[in-house]
GROMACS .gro file of C-alpha atoms in nm:
model
  382
    1MET     CA    1   1.638   4.642  10.113
    2GLY     CA    2   2.006   4.716  10.046
    3PHE     CA    3   2.365   4.623  10.106
    4GLU     CA    4   2.577   4.804  10.361
    5GLU     CA    5   2.901   4.821  10.159
    6ARG     CA    6   2.909   4.978   9.813
    7PRO     CA    7   3.167   5.018   9.533
    8VAL     CA    8   3.379   5.332   9.540
    9SER     CA    9   3.320   5.372   9.164
   10TRP     CA   10   3.086   5.202   8.917
   11TRP     CA   11   3.099   5.239   8.537
   12ARG     CA   12   2.881   5.048   8.291
   13PHE     CA   13   2.894   4.996   7.916
   14ARG     CA   14   2.594   4.790   7.806
   15ASP     CA   15   2.632   4.459   7.995
   16ASP     CA   16   2.994   4.515   8.104
   17ILE     CA   17   3.056   4.684   8.440
   18PHE     CA   18   3.381   4.807   8.594
   19GLU     CA   19   3.391   4.891   8.963
   20VAL     CA   20   3.647   4.979   9.229
   21TRP     CA   21   3.599   4.785   9.555
   22THR     CA   22   3.782   4.865   9.878
   23HIS     CA   23   3.595   4.656  10.138
   24GLY     CA   24   3.774   4.323  10.108
   25GLU     CA   25   3.729   4.010   9.896
   26GLU     CA   26   3.478   3.839  10.127
   27ALA     CA   27   3.247   4.143  10.122
   28LEU     CA   28   3.283   4.158   9.742
   29HIS     CA   29   3.150   3.802   9.703
   30GLU     CA   30   2.864   3.877   9.943
   31TYR     CA   31   2.783   4.191   9.746
   32THR     CA   32   2.779   3.990   9.419
   33ASP     CA   33   2.543   3.733   9.573
   34PHE     CA   34   2.319   4.018   9.686
   35ILE     CA   35   2.285   4.187   9.346
   36ASN     CA   36   2.229   3.846   9.182
   37SER     CA   37   1.933   3.790   9.414
   38ILE     CA   38   1.753   4.111   9.316
   39TYR     CA   39   1.611   3.999   8.981
   40PRO     CA   40   1.596   3.630   8.881
   41THR     CA   41   1.680   3.676   8.510
   42ILE     CA   42   1.974   3.915   8.557
   43LYS     CA   43   2.297   3.752   8.676
   44PHE     CA   44   2.638   3.909   8.723
   45VAL     CA   45   2.960   3.711   8.664
   46LEU     CA   46   3.242   3.836   8.885
   47ARG     CA   47   3.601   3.874   8.766
   48HIS     CA   48   3.828   4.051   9.011
   49SER     CA   49   4.195   4.115   9.070
   50LYS     CA   50   4.420   4.325   9.292
   51LYS     CA   51   4.672   4.393   9.015
   52GLN     CA   52   4.530   4.367   8.662
   53LEU     CA   53   4.195   4.344   8.479
   54GLU     CA   54   4.076   4.360   8.119
   55PHE     CA   55   3.767   4.572   8.054
   56LEU     CA   56   3.645   4.598   7.694
   57ASP     CA   57   3.961   4.685   7.494
   58VAL     CA   58   4.155   4.825   7.791
   59ASN     CA   59   4.408   4.643   8.009
   60ILE     CA   60   4.402   4.814   8.351
   61GLN     CA   61   4.695   4.768   8.588
   62LEU     CA   62   4.755   4.886   8.945
   63ASN     CA   63   5.120   4.949   9.027
   64SER     CA   64   5.231   5.114   9.354
   65GLY     CA   65   4.889   5.273   9.396
   66LEU     CA   66   4.884   5.419   9.042
   67ILE     CA   67   4.656   5.305   8.760
   68SER     CA   68   4.805   5.252   8.413
   69THR     CA   69   4.623   5.144   8.098
   70ASP     CA   70   4.721   4.959   7.783
   71VAL     CA   71   4.539   4.826   7.477
   72TYR     CA   72   4.385   4.481   7.520
   73SER     CA   73   4.274   4.243   7.248
   74LYS     CA   74   4.145   3.890   7.284
   75PRO     CA   75   4.373   3.603   7.176
   76THR     CA   76   4.120   3.517   6.904
   77ASP     CA   77   4.127   3.870   6.756
   78GLY     CA   78   4.270   3.846   6.402
   79HIS     CA   79   4.286   4.225   6.353
   80LEU     CA   80   4.115   4.182   6.017
   81TYR     CA   81   4.082   4.544   5.916
   82LEU     CA   82   3.925   4.630   5.582
   83LEU     CA   83   4.139   4.525   5.290
   84THR     CA   84   4.249   4.809   5.067
   85THR     CA   85   4.092   4.617   4.777
   86SER     CA   86   3.752   4.613   4.948
   87ALA     CA   87   3.462   4.779   4.767
   88HIS     CA   88   3.430   5.070   5.008
   89PRO     CA   89   3.461   5.446   4.955
   90LYS     CA   90   3.825   5.553   4.957
   91SER     CA   91   3.755   5.794   5.242
   92ASN     CA   92   3.658   5.499   5.464
   93LEU     CA   93   3.978   5.312   5.385
   94LYS     CA   94   4.200   5.617   5.432
   95SER     CA   95   4.054   5.692   5.776
   96ILE     CA   96   4.132   5.349   5.924
   97PRO     CA   97   4.506   5.395   6.004
   98TYR     CA   98   4.439   5.738   6.158
   99SER     CA   99   4.150   5.617   6.373
  100ILE     CA  100   4.355   5.320   6.496
  101ALA     CA  101   4.642   5.550   6.593
  102LEU     CA  102   4.404   5.782   6.783
  103ARG     CA  103   4.261   5.484   6.972
  104LEU     CA  104   4.608   5.365   7.074
  105LYS     CA  105   4.707   5.715   7.182
  106ARG     CA  106   4.395   5.750   7.400
  107ILE     CA  107   4.429   5.414   7.574
  108CYS     CA  108   4.804   5.374   7.630
  109SER     CA  109   4.912   5.573   7.935
  110ASP     CA  110   5.280   5.480   7.903
  111ASP     CA  111   5.481   5.620   7.608
  112GLN     CA  112   5.703   5.314   7.588
  113ASN     CA  113   5.403   5.081   7.559
  114LEU     CA  114   5.249   5.321   7.307
  115GLN     CA  115   5.546   5.290   7.073
  116LYS     CA  116   5.533   4.910   7.099
  117LYS     CA  117   5.162   4.913   7.010
  118PHE     CA  118   5.228   5.155   6.723
  119SER     CA  119   5.480   4.911   6.576
  120GLU     CA  120   5.249   4.611   6.633
  121TYR     CA  121   4.943   4.769   6.471
  122LYS     CA  122   5.144   4.905   6.177
  123ASP     CA  123   5.232   4.543   6.094
  124TYR     CA  124   4.863   4.446   6.111
  125LEU     CA  125   4.774   4.722   5.864
  126ILE     CA  126   5.059   4.633   5.625
  127GLU     CA  127   4.928   4.274   5.619
  128ARG     CA  128   4.590   4.415   5.507
  129GLY     CA  129   4.746   4.598   5.214
  130TYR     CA  130   4.799   4.951   5.348
  131ALA     CA  131   5.109   5.137   5.228
  132PRO     CA  132   5.378   5.169   5.499
  133GLY     CA  133   5.443   5.532   5.407
  134TYR     CA  134   5.076   5.627   5.440
  135ILE     CA  135   5.045   5.439   5.770
  136GLN     CA  136   5.345   5.624   5.912
  137GLU     CA  137   5.203   5.957   5.797
  138GLN     CA  138   4.868   5.895   5.970
  139PHE     CA  139   5.029   5.764   6.290
  140ASP     CA  140   5.253   6.072   6.306
  141LYS     CA  141   4.948   6.293   6.255
  142ALA     CA  142   4.766   6.128   6.548
  143ASN     CA  143   5.078   6.136   6.768
  144LYS     CA  144   5.090   6.517   6.749
  145PHE     CA  145   4.793   6.535   6.987
  146SER     CA  146   4.848   6.509   7.359
  147ARG     CA  147   4.669   6.228   7.539
  148ASN     CA  148   4.486   6.472   7.766
  149GLU     CA  149   4.358   6.656   7.460
  150LEU     CA  150   4.224   6.335   7.307
  151LEU     CA  151   4.054   6.230   7.632
  152THR     CA  152   3.874   6.563   7.667
  153SER     CA  153   3.517   6.534   7.545
  154ARG     CA  154   3.420   6.776   7.271
  155LYS     CA  155   3.083   6.879   7.143
  156LYS     CA  156   2.992   6.731   6.808
  157LYS     CA  157   2.956   6.984   6.533
  158THR     CA  158   2.606   6.995   6.391
  159LYS     CA  159   2.584   6.994   6.015
  160SER     CA  160   2.319   7.260   5.979
  161GLY     CA  161   2.245   7.360   5.623
  162LYS     CA  162   2.405   7.044   5.484
  163PHE     CA  163   2.228   6.818   5.233
  164PRO     CA  164   2.364   6.465   5.171
  165LEU     CA  165   2.316   6.320   4.824
  166VAL     CA  166   2.276   5.951   4.910
  167VAL     CA  167   2.371   5.694   4.644
  168ASP     CA  168   2.452   5.322   4.645
  169TYR     CA  169   2.828   5.283   4.645
  170ASN     CA  170   2.997   5.112   4.353
  171PRO     CA  171   3.371   5.126   4.273
  172ILE     CA  172   3.294   5.211   3.909
  173LEU     CA  173   3.100   5.524   4.000
  174PRO     CA  174   3.244   5.854   3.879
  175LYS     CA  175   3.346   6.111   4.139
  176ILE     CA  176   3.009   6.227   4.272
  177GLY     CA  177   3.165   6.529   4.444
  178ASP     CA  178   3.300   6.657   4.111
  179ILE     CA  179   2.957   6.615   3.949
  180ILE     CA  180   2.792   6.811   4.232
  181ARG     CA  181   3.043   7.095   4.202
  182LYS     CA  182   3.003   7.101   3.824
  183HIS     CA  183   2.624   7.146   3.842
  184THR     CA  184   2.605   7.371   4.148
  185PRO     CA  185   2.598   7.685   3.924
  186LEU     CA  186   2.282   7.545   3.767
  187LEU     CA  187   2.115   7.545   4.111
  188HIS     CA  188   2.249   7.891   4.187
  189SER     CA  189   2.086   8.029   3.872
  190SER     CA  190   1.769   8.032   4.084
  191THR     CA  191   1.767   8.295   4.360
  192ARG     CA  192   1.558   8.076   4.594
  193LEU     CA  193   1.775   7.768   4.543
  194LYS     CA  194   2.094   7.968   4.587
  195LYS     CA  195   1.976   8.078   4.933
  196LEU     CA  196   1.887   7.719   5.023
  197PHE     CA  197   2.187   7.535   4.875
  198LEU     CA  198   2.495   7.732   4.973
  199ASP     CA  199   2.842   7.651   4.840
  200SER     CA  200   2.956   7.304   4.955
  201SER     CA  201   2.619   7.242   5.125
  202ILE     CA  202   2.554   6.935   4.908
  203PHE     CA  203   2.792   6.645   4.963
  204PRO     CA  204   2.795   6.278   4.853
  205ALA     CA  205   2.698   6.010   5.105
  206TYR     CA  206   2.722   5.642   5.024
  207ARG     CA  207   2.511   5.351   5.140
  208LYS     CA  208   2.590   4.984   5.108
  209CYS     CA  209   2.448   4.820   4.799
  210LYS     CA  210   2.332   4.459   4.802
  211SER     CA  211   2.616   4.211   4.788
  212LEU     CA  212   2.606   3.873   4.616
  213HIS     CA  213   2.545   3.722   4.960
  214ASP     CA  214   2.241   3.947   5.011
  215LEU     CA  215   2.098   3.847   4.673
  216LEU     CA  216   2.147   3.473   4.715
  217ARG     CA  217   2.068   3.411   5.081
  218LYS     CA  218   1.735   3.286   5.206
  219PRO     CA  219   1.527   3.538   5.401
  220LYS     CA  220   1.560   3.503   5.776
  221LYS     CA  221   1.280   3.536   6.026
  222ASN     CA  222   1.429   3.858   6.158
  223ASP     CA  223   1.423   4.023   5.814
  224THR     CA  224   1.141   4.257   5.916
  225TYR     CA  225   1.109   4.410   5.571
  226ARG     CA  226   0.996   4.069   5.440
  227GLU     CA  227   0.757   3.988   5.723
  228ARG     CA  228   0.389   4.068   5.731
  229GLY     CA  229   0.144   3.982   6.004
  230CYS     CA  230   0.077   4.020   6.374
  231PHE     CA  231   0.373   3.914   6.587
  232LYS     CA  232   0.451   3.879   6.957
  233CYS     CA  233   0.731   4.085   7.106
  234ASN     CA  234   0.845   3.787   7.321
  235ARG     CA  235   0.940   4.012   7.611
  236ILE     CA  236   0.933   3.818   7.937
  237ARG     CA  237   0.708   4.067   8.115
  238CYS     CA  238   0.462   4.131   7.829
  239ASP     CA  239   0.135   3.989   7.959
  240LEU     CA  240  -0.047   4.071   7.635
  241CYS     CA  241   0.185   3.868   7.412
  242HIS     CA  242   0.215   3.573   7.649
  243ARG     CA  243  -0.158   3.526   7.706
  244TYR     CA  244  -0.386   3.719   7.476
  245LEU     CA  245  -0.220   3.814   7.145
  246ARG     CA  246  -0.265   3.573   6.855
  247GLU     CA  247   0.007   3.565   6.591
  248GLY     CA  248  -0.073   3.521   6.225
  249SER     CA  249  -0.051   3.667   5.876
  250HIS     CA  250  -0.430   3.649   5.822
  251PHE     CA  251  -0.747   3.700   6.023
  252THR     CA  252  -1.097   3.565   5.960
  253SER     CA  253  -1.450   3.693   6.005
  254SER     CA  254  -1.640   3.461   6.240
  255VAL     CA  255  -1.962   3.558   6.058
  256THR     CA  256  -1.871   3.523   5.691
  257GLY     CA  257  -1.573   3.291   5.723
  258LYS     CA  258  -1.378   3.513   5.484
  259SER     CA  259  -1.005   3.555   5.552
  260TYR     CA  260  -0.805   3.877   5.508
  261PRO     CA  261  -0.425   3.932   5.495
  262ILE     CA  262  -0.234   4.165   5.728
  263ASN     CA  263  -0.023   4.383   5.501
  264GLU     CA  264   0.228   4.517   5.757
  265LYS     CA  265   0.438   4.380   6.036
  266VAL     CA  266   0.256   4.480   6.355
  267LEU     CA  267   0.340   4.416   6.720
  268CYS     CA  268   0.197   4.494   7.061
  269THR     CA  269   0.406   4.812   7.051
  270SER     CA  270   0.266   4.934   6.717
  271VAL     CA  271   0.082   5.267   6.717
  272ASN     CA  272  -0.207   5.397   6.502
  273VAL     CA  273  -0.362   5.052   6.461
  274VAL     CA  274  -0.696   4.883   6.405
  275TYR     CA  275  -0.735   4.567   6.613
  276LEU     CA  276  -0.971   4.269   6.632
  277GLU     CA  277  -1.091   4.092   6.948
  278THR     CA  278  -1.241   3.745   6.923
  279CYS     CA  279  -1.418   3.554   7.200
  280VAL     CA  280  -1.293   3.195   7.194
  281LYS     CA  281  -1.613   3.055   7.350
  282CYS     CA  282  -1.886   3.225   7.146
  283ASN     CA  283  -1.675   3.334   6.845
  284VAL     CA  284  -1.814   3.690   6.862
  285GLN     CA  285  -1.584   3.969   6.743
  286TYR     CA  286  -1.514   4.333   6.825
  287VAL     CA  287  -1.322   4.589   6.615
  288GLY     CA  288  -1.141   4.885   6.773
  289SER     CA  289  -0.866   5.133   6.699
  290THR     CA  290  -0.607   5.333   6.894
  291SER     CA  291  -0.347   5.596   6.823
  292ASN     CA  292  -0.139   5.479   7.123
  293GLN     CA  293   0.068   5.164   7.140
  294PHE     CA  294  -0.173   4.872   7.119
  295LYS     CA  295  -0.050   4.727   7.448
  296VAL     CA  296  -0.161   5.050   7.622
  297ARG     CA  297  -0.512   5.015   7.474
  298PHE     CA  298  -0.518   4.650   7.579
  299ARG     CA  299  -0.436   4.744   7.938
  300ASN     CA  300  -0.731   4.982   7.938
  301HIS     CA  301  -0.961   4.705   7.812
  302LYS     CA  302  -0.821   4.462   8.068
  303SER     CA  303  -0.864   4.711   8.352
  304ASP     CA  304  -1.226   4.784   8.251
  305MET     CA  305  -1.308   4.413   8.239
  306LEU     CA  306  -1.144   4.331   8.572
  307HIS     CA  307  -1.309   4.624   8.752
  308GLY     CA  308  -1.655   4.578   8.600
  309LYS     CA  309  -1.657   4.905   8.405
  310SER     CA  310  -1.866   4.944   8.089
  311ARG     CA  311  -1.679   5.205   7.892
  312CYS     CA  312  -1.695   4.997   7.572
  313GLU     CA  313  -1.904   4.708   7.443
  314LEU     CA  314  -1.615   4.467   7.495
  315ALA     CA  315  -1.603   4.540   7.867
  316PHE     CA  316  -1.985   4.544   7.890
  317ASN     CA  317  -2.010   4.201   7.727
  318PHE     CA  318  -1.744   4.067   7.963
  319LYS     CA  319  -1.934   4.208   8.261
  320THR     CA  320  -2.266   4.048   8.162
  321THR     CA  321  -2.129   3.700   8.084
  322ASN     CA  322  -1.939   3.436   8.274
  323TYR     CA  323  -1.633   3.463   8.052
  324THR     CA  324  -1.274   3.493   8.176
  325LEU     CA  325  -0.983   3.686   8.026
  326GLN     CA  326  -0.845   3.358   7.894
  327ASP     CA  327  -1.148   3.338   7.663
  328ILE     CA  328  -1.037   3.649   7.472
  329GLN     CA  329  -0.783   3.680   7.188
  330PHE     CA  330  -0.655   3.995   7.020
  331MET     CA  331  -0.494   4.061   6.683
  332VAL     CA  332  -0.363   4.383   6.534
  333ILE     CA  333  -0.500   4.377   6.178
  334GLU     CA  334  -0.388   4.707   6.025
  335GLN     CA  335  -0.154   4.998   6.093
  336ILE     CA  336  -0.215   5.348   5.961
  337THR     CA  337   0.117   5.490   5.839
  338ASN     CA  338   0.002   5.816   5.676
  339GLY     CA  339   0.105   6.052   5.955
  340SER     CA  340  -0.059   6.365   5.813
  341GLN     CA  341  -0.410   6.214   5.789
  342VAL     CA  342  -0.414   5.953   6.065
  343GLU     CA  343  -0.736   6.067   6.234
  344SER     CA  344  -0.950   6.074   5.920
  345ILE     CA  345  -0.808   5.746   5.788
  346PHE     CA  346  -0.861   5.584   6.130
  347THR     CA  347  -1.233   5.650   6.112
  348LYS     CA  348  -1.261   5.514   5.761
  349ARG     CA  349  -1.054   5.200   5.817
  350GLU     CA  350  -1.220   5.105   6.145
  351GLY     CA  351  -1.560   5.152   5.980
  352TYR     CA  352  -1.444   4.946   5.684
  353TRP     CA  353  -1.348   4.651   5.903
  354LEU     CA  354  -1.669   4.680   6.106
  355ALA     CA  355  -1.859   4.625   5.782
  356GLN     CA  356  -1.631   4.362   5.630
  357LEU     CA  357  -1.617   4.147   5.944
  358GLN     CA  358  -1.984   4.217   6.029
  359SER     CA  359  -1.902   4.285   6.392
  360ILE     CA  360  -2.210   4.507   6.447
  361HIS     CA  361  -2.457   4.383   6.712
  362PRO     CA  362  -2.625   4.130   6.711
  363LEU     CA  363  -2.363   3.954   6.494
  364GLY     CA  364  -2.076   4.117   6.683
  365LEU     CA  365  -2.002   4.336   6.984
  366ASN     CA  366  -1.974   4.677   6.816
  367LYS     CA  367  -2.271   4.914   6.855
  368ARG     CA  368  -2.459   5.030   6.547
  369LYS     CA  369  -2.427   5.392   6.661
  370GLU     CA  370  -2.055   5.361   6.585
  371PHE     CA  371  -2.160   5.398   6.223
  372ASN     CA  372  -2.317   5.742   6.277
  373SER     CA  373  -2.013   5.911   6.128
  374TYR     CA  374  -2.059   5.994   5.760
  375LYS     CA  375  -1.714   5.852   5.695
  376ARG     CA  376  -1.832   5.510   5.810
  377ILE     CA  377  -2.181   5.500   5.668
  378SER     CA  378  -2.039   5.470   5.320
  379PHE     CA  379  -1.918   5.121   5.405
  380LEU     CA  380  -2.265   4.985   5.494
  381SER     CA  381  -2.352   4.920   5.132
  382SER     CA  382  -2.017   4.755   5.051
   0.00000   0.00000   0.00000
C-alpha cells in the first residue's frame, strides 16, 4: 500500500514536518488524506504556500526560485529573556546575548534583514536589564563568524578527565572556582590524586535549588519522586495495562488478609521486579520475578496460557481450569535496585514474598520445590 507521488524533501523535528512538494495542490491534498488514513490516532494538519511558510522559528520565503530565510516569532512571544537580576549563575546570564546573536546569524540569509533583527533583539535585551555596551560587544563577536561557518556541523568536544563539583546555586555563594584552585595543591600533595585530578580538571557546576514555589506547592500526580505503588503506563497499545494490571499502593495476601505497601513507583516497563498474580474467581495467588521488563514476562505468561503450555504453575493452573485471561490480575510489588547484587537479592525477596503471602500449594499456585534454595528456606520459619 502506498502513494504514487512523494515529496521531493521531507524534514521532521518532533511533531513538526517541513516538506517540498512539486506535484500540484490537488495531489498534495490527496497525499495528506492518504497519510492521515494510515494510523487512526496520528493526524497531520496541512499548511502550505507557494511563497512563504513559517517552520519552528524560521520564516521561509521563495523568491524567483531562490529560498531565503528570516527569524520568525509568534505574535504572542514576549521575548522574556532572563532578567539580569535573576538568581542564576553569572555565566548563564552573560551567554544569553551571544547565543541570541549566533541564532540570528544562522537563520537570517539576507544581511539587511540580519541588521534589522540585530537592532530589534538588542532592544529586547535592554528591556530585560542587559547593558547596551555588553550587548553590542557580544553581537559583534558573533558577527565575526561567517554564516556558512556557523551552519557547518562540528563534533562536540568530549570532556574526558573532567570532574564537575555540583552544588546548589545561591547568589550568596562565594566563588567556588577560586576555592577549588586554592585547595588543588592539597590534592596534588598525593601522587595518586595528582595523576587523577589534573590542573583545571575540577570545575564548579550548579544545579537549581528549590524555589519558594517548589516549597509551597502541592505535589502533583506526575511528581514521580513522591509516588509509590504500581501504576499503569496508559499507552494506547499496552494490553497489559488496559486489561490485566491492577494499580495500587498496597497489595494483600488472599490467605492471611494482611496488606503490604509498595515502596517504589513501578510500572509495566520496570525491570528487576517481583510480581503478584491473583485469580479473581478463586482468589489464589502466584509470586514470580523477572530481570526483564515486567511486560515482557507477562507476554510469556500470556503466550503459555493461550497455547496450553505448562512451563510454570500459573500456566498449568490456567490449562487445567475453565478460567479466562480476564480472570487474572497482576501487580508489580517490589523492584530490586541494587544493581551489583540483583541475582542474589532476587532469590531472597521472591522467597520472602512466597512465605509472607503464603502462595505455596495448596494455599497458592507456587510449587514447594521453589523453596529448595538455601536462600529461600530461611523464610519458612518467619
